[in-house]
Short mmCIF file of N, CA and C in Angstrom, two decimals:
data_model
loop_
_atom_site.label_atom_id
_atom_site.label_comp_id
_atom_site.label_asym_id
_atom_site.label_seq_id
_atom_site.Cartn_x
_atom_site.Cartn_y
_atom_site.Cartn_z
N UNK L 1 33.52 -16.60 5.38
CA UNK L 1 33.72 -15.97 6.67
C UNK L 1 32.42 -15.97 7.48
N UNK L 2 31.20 -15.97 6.74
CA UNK L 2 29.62 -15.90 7.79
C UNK L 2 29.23 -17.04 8.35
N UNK L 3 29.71 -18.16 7.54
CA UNK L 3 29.65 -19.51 7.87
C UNK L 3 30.83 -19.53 9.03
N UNK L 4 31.40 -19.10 8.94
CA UNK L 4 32.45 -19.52 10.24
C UNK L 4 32.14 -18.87 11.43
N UNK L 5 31.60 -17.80 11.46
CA UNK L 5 30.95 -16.82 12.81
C UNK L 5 29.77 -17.76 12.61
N UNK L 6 28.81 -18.19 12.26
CA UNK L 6 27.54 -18.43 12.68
C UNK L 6 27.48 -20.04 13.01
N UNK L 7 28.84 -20.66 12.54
CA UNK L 7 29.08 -21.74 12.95
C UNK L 7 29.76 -21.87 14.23
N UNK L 8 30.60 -21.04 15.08
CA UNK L 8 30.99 -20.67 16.41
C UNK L 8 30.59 -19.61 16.92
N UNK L 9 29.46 -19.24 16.67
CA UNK L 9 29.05 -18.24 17.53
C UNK L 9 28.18 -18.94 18.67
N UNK L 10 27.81 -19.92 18.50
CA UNK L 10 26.78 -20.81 19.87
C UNK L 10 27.76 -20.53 20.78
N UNK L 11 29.45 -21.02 20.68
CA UNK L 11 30.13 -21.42 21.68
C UNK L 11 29.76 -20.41 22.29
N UNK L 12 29.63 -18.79 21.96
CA UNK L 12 29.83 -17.90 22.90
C UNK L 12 28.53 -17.25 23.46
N UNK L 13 27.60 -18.22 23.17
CA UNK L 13 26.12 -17.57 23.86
C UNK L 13 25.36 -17.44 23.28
N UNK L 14 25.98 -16.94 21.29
CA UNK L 14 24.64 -15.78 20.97
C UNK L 14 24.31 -16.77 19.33
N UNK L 15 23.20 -16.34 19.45
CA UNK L 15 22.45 -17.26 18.82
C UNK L 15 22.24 -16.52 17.29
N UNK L 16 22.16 -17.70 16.25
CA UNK L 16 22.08 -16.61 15.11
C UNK L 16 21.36 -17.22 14.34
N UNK L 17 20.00 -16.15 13.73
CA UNK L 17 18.71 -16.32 13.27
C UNK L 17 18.79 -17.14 11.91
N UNK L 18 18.06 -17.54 11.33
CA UNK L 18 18.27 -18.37 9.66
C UNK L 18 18.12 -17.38 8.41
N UNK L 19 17.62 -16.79 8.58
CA UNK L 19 17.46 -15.45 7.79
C UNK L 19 18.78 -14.83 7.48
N UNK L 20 19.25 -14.70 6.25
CA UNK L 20 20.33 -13.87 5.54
C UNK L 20 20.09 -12.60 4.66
N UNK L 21 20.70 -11.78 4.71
CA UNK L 21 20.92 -10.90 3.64
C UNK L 21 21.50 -10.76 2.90
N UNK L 22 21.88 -10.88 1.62
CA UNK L 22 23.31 -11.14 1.11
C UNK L 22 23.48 -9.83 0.33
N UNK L 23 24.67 -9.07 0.42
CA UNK L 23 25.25 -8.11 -0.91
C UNK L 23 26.44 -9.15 -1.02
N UNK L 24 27.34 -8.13 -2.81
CA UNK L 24 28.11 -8.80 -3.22
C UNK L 24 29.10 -8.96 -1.96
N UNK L 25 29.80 -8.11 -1.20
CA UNK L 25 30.42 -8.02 -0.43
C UNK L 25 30.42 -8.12 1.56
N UNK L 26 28.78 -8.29 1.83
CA UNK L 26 28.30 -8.10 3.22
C UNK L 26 27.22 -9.32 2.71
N UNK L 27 27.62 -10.16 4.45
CA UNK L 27 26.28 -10.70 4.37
C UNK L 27 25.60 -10.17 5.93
N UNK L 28 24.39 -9.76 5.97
CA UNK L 28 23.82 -9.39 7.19
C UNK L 28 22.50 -10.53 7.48
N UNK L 29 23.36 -10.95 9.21
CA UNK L 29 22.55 -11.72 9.67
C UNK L 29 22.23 -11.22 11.39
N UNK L 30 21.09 -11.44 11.49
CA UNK L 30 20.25 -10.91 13.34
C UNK L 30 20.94 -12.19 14.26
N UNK L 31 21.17 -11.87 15.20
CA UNK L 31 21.80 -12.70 16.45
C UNK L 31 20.52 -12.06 17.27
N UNK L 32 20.87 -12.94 18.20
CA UNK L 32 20.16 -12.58 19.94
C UNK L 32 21.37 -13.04 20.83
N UNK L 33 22.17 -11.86 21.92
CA UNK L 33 22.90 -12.18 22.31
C UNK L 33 23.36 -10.76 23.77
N UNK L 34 23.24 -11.30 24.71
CA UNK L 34 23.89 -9.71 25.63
C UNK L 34 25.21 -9.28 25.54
N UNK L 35 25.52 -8.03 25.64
CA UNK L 35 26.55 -7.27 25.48
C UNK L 35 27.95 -8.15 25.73
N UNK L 36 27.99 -8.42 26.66
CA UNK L 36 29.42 -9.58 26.44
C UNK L 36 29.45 -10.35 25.99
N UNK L 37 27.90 -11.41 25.82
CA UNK L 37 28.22 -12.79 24.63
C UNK L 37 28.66 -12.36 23.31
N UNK L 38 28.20 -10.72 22.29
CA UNK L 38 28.57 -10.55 21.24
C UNK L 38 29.81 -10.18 21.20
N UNK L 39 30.27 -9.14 22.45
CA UNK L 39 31.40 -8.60 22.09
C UNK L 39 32.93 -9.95 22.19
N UNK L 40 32.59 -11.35 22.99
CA UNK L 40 33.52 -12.11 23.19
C UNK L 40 33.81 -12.56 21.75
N UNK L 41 32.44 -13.16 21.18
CA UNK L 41 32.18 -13.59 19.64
C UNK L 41 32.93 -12.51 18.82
N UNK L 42 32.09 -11.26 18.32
CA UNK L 42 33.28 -10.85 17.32
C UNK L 42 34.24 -10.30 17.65
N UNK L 43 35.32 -10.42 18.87
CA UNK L 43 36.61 -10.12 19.13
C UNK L 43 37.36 -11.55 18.81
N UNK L 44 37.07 -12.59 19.60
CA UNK L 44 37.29 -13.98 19.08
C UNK L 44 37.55 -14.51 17.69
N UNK L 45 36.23 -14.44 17.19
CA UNK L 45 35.84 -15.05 15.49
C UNK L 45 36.06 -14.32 14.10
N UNK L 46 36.11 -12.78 14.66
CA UNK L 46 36.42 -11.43 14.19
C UNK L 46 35.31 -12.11 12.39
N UNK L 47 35.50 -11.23 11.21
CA UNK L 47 34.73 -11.17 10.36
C UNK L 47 33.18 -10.34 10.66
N UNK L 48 33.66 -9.48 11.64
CA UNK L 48 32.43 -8.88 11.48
C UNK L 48 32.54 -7.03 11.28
N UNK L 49 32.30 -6.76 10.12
CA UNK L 49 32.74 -5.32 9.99
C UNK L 49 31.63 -4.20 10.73
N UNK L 50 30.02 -4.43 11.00
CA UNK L 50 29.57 -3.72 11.67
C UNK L 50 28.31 -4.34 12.56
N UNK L 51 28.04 -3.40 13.40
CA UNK L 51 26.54 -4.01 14.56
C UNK L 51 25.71 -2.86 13.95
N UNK L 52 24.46 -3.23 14.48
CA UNK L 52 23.35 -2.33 14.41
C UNK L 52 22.36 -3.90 14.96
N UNK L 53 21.55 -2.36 15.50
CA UNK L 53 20.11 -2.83 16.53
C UNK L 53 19.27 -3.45 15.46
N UNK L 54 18.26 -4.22 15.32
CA UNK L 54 17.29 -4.47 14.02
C UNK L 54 16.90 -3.11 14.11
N UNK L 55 15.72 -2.83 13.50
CA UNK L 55 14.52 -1.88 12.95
C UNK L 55 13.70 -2.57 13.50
N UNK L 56 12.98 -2.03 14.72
CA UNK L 56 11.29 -2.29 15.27
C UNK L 56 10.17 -1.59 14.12
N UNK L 57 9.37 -2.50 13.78
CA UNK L 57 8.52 -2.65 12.45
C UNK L 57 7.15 -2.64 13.40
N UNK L 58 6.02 -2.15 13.22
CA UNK L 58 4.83 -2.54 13.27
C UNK L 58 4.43 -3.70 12.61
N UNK L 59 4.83 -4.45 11.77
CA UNK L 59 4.75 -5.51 11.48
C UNK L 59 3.99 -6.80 12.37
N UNK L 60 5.09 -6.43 13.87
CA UNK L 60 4.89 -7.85 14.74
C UNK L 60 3.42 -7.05 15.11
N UNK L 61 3.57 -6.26 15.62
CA UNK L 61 1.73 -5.48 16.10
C UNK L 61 0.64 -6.13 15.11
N UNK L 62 0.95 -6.29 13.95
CA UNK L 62 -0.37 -6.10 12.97
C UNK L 62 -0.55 -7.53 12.49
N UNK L 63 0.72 -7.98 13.01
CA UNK L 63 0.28 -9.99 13.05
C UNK L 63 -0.07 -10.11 14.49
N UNK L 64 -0.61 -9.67 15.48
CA UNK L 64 -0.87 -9.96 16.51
C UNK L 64 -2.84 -10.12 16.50
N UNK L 65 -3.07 -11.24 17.34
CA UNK L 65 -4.24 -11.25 17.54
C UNK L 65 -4.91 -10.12 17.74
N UNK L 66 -6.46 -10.06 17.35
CA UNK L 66 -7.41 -8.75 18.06
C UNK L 66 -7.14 -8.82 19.48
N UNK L 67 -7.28 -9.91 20.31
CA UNK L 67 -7.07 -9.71 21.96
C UNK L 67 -5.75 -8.97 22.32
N UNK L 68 -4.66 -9.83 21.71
CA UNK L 68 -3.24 -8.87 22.05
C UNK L 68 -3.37 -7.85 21.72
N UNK L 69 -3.72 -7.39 20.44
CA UNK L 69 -3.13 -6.00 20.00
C UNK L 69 -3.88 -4.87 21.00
N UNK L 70 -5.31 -5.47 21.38
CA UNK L 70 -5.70 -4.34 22.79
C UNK L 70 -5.38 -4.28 24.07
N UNK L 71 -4.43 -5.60 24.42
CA UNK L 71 -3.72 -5.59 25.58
C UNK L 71 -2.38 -4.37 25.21
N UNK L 72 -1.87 -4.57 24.27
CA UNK L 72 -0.85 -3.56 23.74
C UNK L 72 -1.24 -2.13 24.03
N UNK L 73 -2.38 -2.02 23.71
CA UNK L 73 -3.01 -0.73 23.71
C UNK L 73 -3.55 0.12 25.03
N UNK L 74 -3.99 -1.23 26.11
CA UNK L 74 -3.91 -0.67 27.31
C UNK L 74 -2.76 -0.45 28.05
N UNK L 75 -2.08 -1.05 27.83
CA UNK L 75 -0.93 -0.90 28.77
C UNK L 75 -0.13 0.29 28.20
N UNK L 76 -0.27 0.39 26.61
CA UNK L 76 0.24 2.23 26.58
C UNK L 76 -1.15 3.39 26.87
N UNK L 77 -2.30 3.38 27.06
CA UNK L 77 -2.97 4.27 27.65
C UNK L 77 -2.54 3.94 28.89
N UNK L 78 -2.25 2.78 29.45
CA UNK L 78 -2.22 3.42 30.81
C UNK L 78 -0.86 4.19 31.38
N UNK L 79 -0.03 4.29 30.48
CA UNK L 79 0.71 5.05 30.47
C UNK L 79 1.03 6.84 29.87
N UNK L 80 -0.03 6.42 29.53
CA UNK L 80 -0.24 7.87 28.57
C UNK L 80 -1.16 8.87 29.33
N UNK L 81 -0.30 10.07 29.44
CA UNK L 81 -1.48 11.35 29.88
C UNK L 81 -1.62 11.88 29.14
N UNK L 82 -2.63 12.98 29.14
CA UNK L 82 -2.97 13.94 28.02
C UNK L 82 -2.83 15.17 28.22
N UNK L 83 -2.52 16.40 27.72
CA UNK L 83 -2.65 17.68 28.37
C UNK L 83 -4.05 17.97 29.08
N UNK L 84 -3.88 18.65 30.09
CA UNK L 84 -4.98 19.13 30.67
C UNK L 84 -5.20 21.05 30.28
N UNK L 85 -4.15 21.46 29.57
CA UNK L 85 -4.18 22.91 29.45
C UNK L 85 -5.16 23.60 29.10
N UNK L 86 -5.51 24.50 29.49
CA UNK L 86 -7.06 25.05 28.96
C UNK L 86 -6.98 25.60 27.45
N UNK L 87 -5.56 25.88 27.07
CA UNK L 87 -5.46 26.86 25.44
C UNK L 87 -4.46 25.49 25.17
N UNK L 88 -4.23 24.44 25.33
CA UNK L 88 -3.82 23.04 23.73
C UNK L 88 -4.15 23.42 23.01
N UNK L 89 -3.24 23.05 22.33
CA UNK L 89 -3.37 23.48 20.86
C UNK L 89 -4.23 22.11 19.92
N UNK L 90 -5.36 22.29 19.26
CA UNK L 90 -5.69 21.24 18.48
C UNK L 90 -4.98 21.06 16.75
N UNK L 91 -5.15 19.71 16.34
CA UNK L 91 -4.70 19.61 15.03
C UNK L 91 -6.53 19.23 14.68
N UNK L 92 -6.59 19.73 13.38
CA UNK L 92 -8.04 19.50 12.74
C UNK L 92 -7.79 18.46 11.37
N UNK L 93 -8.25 17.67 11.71
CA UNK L 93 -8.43 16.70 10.15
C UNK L 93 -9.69 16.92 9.79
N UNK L 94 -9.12 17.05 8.59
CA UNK L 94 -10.77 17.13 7.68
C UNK L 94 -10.20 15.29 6.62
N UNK L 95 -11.07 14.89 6.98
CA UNK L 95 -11.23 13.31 6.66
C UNK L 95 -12.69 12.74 7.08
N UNK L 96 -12.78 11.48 7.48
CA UNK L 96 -13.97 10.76 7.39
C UNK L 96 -14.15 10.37 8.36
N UNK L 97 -13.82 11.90 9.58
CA UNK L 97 -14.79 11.59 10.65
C UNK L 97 -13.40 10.62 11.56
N UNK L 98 -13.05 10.94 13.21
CA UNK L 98 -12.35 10.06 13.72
C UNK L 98 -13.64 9.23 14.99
N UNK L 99 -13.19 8.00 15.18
CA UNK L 99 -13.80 7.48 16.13
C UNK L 99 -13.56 7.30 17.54
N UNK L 100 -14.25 7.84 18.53
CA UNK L 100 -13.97 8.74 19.85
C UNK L 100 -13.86 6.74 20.69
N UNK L 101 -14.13 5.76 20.45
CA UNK L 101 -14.31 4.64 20.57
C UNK L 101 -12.99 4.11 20.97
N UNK L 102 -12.01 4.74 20.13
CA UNK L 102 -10.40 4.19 20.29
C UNK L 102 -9.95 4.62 21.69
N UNK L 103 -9.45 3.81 22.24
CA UNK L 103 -9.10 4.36 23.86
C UNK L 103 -7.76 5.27 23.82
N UNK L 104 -6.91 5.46 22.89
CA UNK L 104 -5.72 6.40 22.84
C UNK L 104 -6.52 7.80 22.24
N UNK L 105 -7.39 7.73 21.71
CA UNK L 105 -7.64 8.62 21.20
C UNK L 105 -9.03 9.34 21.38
N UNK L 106 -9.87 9.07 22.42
CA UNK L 106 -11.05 9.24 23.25
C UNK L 106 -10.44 10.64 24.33
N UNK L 107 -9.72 10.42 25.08
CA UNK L 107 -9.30 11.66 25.42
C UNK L 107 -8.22 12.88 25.38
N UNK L 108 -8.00 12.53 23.99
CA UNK L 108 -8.07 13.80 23.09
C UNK L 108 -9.07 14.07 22.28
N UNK L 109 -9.95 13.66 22.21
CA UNK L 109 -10.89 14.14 21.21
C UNK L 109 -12.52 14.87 21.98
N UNK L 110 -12.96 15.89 22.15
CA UNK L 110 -14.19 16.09 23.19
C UNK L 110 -15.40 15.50 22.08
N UNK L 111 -16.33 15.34 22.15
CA UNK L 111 -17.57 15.26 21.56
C UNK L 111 -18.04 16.33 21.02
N UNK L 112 -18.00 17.65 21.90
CA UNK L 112 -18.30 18.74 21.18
C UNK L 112 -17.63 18.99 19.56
N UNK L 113 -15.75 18.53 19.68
CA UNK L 113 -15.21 18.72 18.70
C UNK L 113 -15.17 18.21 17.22
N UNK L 114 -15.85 17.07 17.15
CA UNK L 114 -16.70 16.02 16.22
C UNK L 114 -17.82 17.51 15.33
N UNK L 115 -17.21 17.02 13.83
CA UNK L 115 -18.25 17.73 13.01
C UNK L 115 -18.50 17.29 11.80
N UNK L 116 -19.54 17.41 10.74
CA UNK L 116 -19.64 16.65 9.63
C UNK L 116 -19.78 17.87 8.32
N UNK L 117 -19.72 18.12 7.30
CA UNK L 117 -20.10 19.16 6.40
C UNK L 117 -21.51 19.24 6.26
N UNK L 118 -21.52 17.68 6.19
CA UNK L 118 -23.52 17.18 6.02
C UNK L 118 -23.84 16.67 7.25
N UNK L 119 -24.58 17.10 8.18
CA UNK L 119 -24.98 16.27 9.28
C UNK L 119 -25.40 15.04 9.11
N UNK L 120 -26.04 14.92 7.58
CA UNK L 120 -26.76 13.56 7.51
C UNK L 120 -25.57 12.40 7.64
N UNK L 121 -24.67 13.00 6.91
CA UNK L 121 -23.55 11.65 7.21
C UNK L 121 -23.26 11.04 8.44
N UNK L 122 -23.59 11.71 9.76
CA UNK L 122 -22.87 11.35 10.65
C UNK L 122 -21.71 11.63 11.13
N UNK L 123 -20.83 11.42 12.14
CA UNK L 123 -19.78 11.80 12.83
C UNK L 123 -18.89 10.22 12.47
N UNK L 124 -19.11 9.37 12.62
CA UNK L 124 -18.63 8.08 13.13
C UNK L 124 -17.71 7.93 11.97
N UNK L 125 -16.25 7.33 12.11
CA UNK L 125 -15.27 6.60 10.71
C UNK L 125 -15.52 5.92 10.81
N UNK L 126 -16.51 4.97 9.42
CA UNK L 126 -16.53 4.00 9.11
C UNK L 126 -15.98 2.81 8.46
N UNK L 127 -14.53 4.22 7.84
CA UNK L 127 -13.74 3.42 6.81
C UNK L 127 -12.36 3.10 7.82
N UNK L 128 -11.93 4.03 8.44
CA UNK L 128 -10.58 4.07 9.52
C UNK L 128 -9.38 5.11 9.25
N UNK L 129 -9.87 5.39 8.43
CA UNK L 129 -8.73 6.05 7.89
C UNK L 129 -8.59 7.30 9.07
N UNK L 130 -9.69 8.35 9.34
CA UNK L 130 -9.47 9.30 9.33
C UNK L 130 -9.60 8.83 11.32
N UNK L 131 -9.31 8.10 11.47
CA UNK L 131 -9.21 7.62 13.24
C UNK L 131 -7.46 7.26 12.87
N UNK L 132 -7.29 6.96 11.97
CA UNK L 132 -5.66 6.37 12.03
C UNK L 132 -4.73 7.58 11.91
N UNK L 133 -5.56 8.40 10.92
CA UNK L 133 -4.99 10.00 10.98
C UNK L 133 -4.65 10.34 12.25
N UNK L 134 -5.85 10.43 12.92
CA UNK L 134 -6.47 10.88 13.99
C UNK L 134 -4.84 10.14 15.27
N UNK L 135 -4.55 9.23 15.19
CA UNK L 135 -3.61 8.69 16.14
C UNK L 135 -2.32 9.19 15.44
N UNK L 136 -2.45 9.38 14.38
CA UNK L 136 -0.93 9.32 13.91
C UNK L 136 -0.60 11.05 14.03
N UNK L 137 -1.98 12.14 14.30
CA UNK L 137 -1.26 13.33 15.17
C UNK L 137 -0.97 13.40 16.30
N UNK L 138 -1.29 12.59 16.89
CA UNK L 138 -1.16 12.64 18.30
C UNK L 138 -0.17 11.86 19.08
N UNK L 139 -0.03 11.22 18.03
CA UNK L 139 1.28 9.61 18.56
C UNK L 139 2.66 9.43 18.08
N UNK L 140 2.62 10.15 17.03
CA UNK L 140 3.32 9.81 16.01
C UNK L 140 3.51 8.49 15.49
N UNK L 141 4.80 7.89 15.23
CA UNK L 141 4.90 6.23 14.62
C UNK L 141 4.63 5.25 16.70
N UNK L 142 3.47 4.51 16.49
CA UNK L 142 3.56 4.29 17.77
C UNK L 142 4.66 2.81 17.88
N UNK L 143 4.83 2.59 16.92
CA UNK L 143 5.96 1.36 16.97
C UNK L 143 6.62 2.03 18.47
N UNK L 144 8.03 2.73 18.68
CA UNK L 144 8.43 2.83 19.54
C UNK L 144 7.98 3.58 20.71
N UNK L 145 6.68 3.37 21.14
CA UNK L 145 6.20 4.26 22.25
C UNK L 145 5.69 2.66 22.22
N UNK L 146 5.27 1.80 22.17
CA UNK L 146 4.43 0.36 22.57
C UNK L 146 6.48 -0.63 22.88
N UNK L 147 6.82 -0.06 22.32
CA UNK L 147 8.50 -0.90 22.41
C UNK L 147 9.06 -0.55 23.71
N UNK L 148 8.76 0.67 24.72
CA UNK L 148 9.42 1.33 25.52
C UNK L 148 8.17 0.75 26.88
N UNK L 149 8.80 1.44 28.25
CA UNK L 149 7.89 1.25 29.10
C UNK L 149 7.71 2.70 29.66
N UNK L 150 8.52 3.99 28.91
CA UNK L 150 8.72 5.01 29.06
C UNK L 150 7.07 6.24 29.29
N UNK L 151 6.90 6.45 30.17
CA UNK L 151 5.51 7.51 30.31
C UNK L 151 5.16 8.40 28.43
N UNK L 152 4.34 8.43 28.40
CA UNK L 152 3.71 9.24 26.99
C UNK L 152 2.88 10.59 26.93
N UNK L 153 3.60 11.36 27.21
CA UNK L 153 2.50 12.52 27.30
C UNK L 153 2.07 13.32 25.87
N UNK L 154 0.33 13.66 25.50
CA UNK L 154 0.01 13.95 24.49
C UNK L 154 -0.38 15.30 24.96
N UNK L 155 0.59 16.19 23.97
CA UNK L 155 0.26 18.03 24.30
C UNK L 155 -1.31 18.50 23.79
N UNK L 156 -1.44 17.89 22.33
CA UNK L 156 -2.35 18.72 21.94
C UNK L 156 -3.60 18.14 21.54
N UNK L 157 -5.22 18.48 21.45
CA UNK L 157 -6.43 17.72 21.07
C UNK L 157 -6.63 17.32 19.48
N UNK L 158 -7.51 16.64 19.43
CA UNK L 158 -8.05 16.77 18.13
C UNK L 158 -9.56 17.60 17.96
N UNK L 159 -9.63 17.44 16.33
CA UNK L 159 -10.88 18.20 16.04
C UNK L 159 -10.82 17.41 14.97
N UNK L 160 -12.34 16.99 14.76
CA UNK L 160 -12.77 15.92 13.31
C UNK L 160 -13.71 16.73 13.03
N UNK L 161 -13.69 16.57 11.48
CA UNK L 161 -14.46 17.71 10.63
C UNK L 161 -14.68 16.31 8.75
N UNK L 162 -15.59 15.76 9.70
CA UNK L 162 -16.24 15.02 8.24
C UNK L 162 -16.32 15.33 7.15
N UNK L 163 -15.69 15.39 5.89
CA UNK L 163 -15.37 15.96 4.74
C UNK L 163 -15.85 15.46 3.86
N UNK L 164 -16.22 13.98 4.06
CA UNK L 164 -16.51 13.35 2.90
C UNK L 164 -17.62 12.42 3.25
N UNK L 165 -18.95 12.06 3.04
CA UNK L 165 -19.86 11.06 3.11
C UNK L 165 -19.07 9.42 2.65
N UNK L 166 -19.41 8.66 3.30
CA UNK L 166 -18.65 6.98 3.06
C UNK L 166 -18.49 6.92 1.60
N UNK L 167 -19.83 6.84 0.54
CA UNK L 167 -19.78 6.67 -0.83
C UNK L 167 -18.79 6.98 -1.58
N UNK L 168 -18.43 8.82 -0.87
CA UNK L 168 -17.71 9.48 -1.42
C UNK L 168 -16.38 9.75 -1.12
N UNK L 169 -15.71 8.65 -0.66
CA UNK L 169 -14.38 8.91 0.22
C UNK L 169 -13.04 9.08 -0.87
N UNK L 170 -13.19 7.97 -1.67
CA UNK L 170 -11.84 8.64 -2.75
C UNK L 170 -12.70 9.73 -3.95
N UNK L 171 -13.39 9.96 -3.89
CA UNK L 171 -13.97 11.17 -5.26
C UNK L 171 -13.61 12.40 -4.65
N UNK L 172 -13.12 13.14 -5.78
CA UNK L 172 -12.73 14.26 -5.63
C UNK L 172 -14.42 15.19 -5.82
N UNK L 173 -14.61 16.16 -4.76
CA UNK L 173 -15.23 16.98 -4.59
C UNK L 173 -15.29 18.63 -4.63
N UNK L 174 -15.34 19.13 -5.85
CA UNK L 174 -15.30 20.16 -6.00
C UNK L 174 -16.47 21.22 -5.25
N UNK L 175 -17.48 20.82 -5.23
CA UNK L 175 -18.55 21.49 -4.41
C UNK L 175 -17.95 21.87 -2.62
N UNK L 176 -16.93 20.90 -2.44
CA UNK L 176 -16.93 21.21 -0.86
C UNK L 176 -15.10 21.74 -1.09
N UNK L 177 -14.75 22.18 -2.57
CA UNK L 177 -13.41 22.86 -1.75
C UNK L 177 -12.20 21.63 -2.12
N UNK L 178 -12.33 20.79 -2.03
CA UNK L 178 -10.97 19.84 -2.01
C UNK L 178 -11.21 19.20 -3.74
#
């Protein structure tokens, strides 16, 4: 029956990808097709028991060149405001330091709010982690906020609180509490 939809489905517009899924009973395959080319196809060719949208993956983002992936990134700051409220509420990571450098995440973050346990360490993430933290309070999954052309408003700041010196990033530290 999949061979027969994907073998007449051109007639009706919509195009169907090479990629299969197979269970014992379903095979699931991706089309590209607008609302009437699919619906002519499986009313026509019928064998098709359900639709669904794919799943938008960060995937395509993280195979994208360094140049694209910061074109991606401007065009959602430039969509993105930030609260201006005088009492926002901040989220505090204690991690390895976020980097004020990232343009989504530069204004939420003040300079004042940057702190280290040891000054000697520095402020700066060197590893990323605690800058990816750092976006993922404020953004949530950005897959569908970079998928949309929809405005982004961010309620609340951050606060970075350096917890761990570079050396010491996976060792557990009993002297400082964690």
């Amino acid at each position: 029956m999949t061979e027969a939809f994907v073998a007449a489905a051109p007639i009706f517009g919509v195009t169907v990808g090479a990629d299969r899924l197979e269970f014992p009973e379903d095979t699931v395959v991706v089309v590209q097709a607008d609302r009437n080319q699919l619906a002519k196809a499986v009313r026509r060719l019928g064998g098709v028991r359900a639709l669904a949208a794919p799943t938008i993956t960060a995937d395509f983002f993280d195979g994208l060149p360094v140049a694209e992936q910061a074109q991606w990134v401007d065009e959602l700051s430039g969509r993105t405001t930030y609260s201006d409220h005088p009492n926002a509420g901040y989220v505090t990571l204690l991690d390895t330091g976020i980097s004020r450098a990232h343009p989504l995440i530069q204004s939420a973050l003040s300079v004042d709010d940057r702190h280290a346990a040891n000054p000697a360490w520095g402020l700066e993430d060197v590893k990323g982690h605690g800058t990816q933290m750092g976006g993922l309070a404020l953004f949530g999954d950005l897959t569908q906020k970079l998928h949309q052309a929809n405005p982004v408003m961010v309620m609340n700041r951050l606060e970075s609180v350096k917890l761990l010196p570079v050396s010491d990033v996976s060792t557990h530290r009993t002297d400082l509490g964690v």
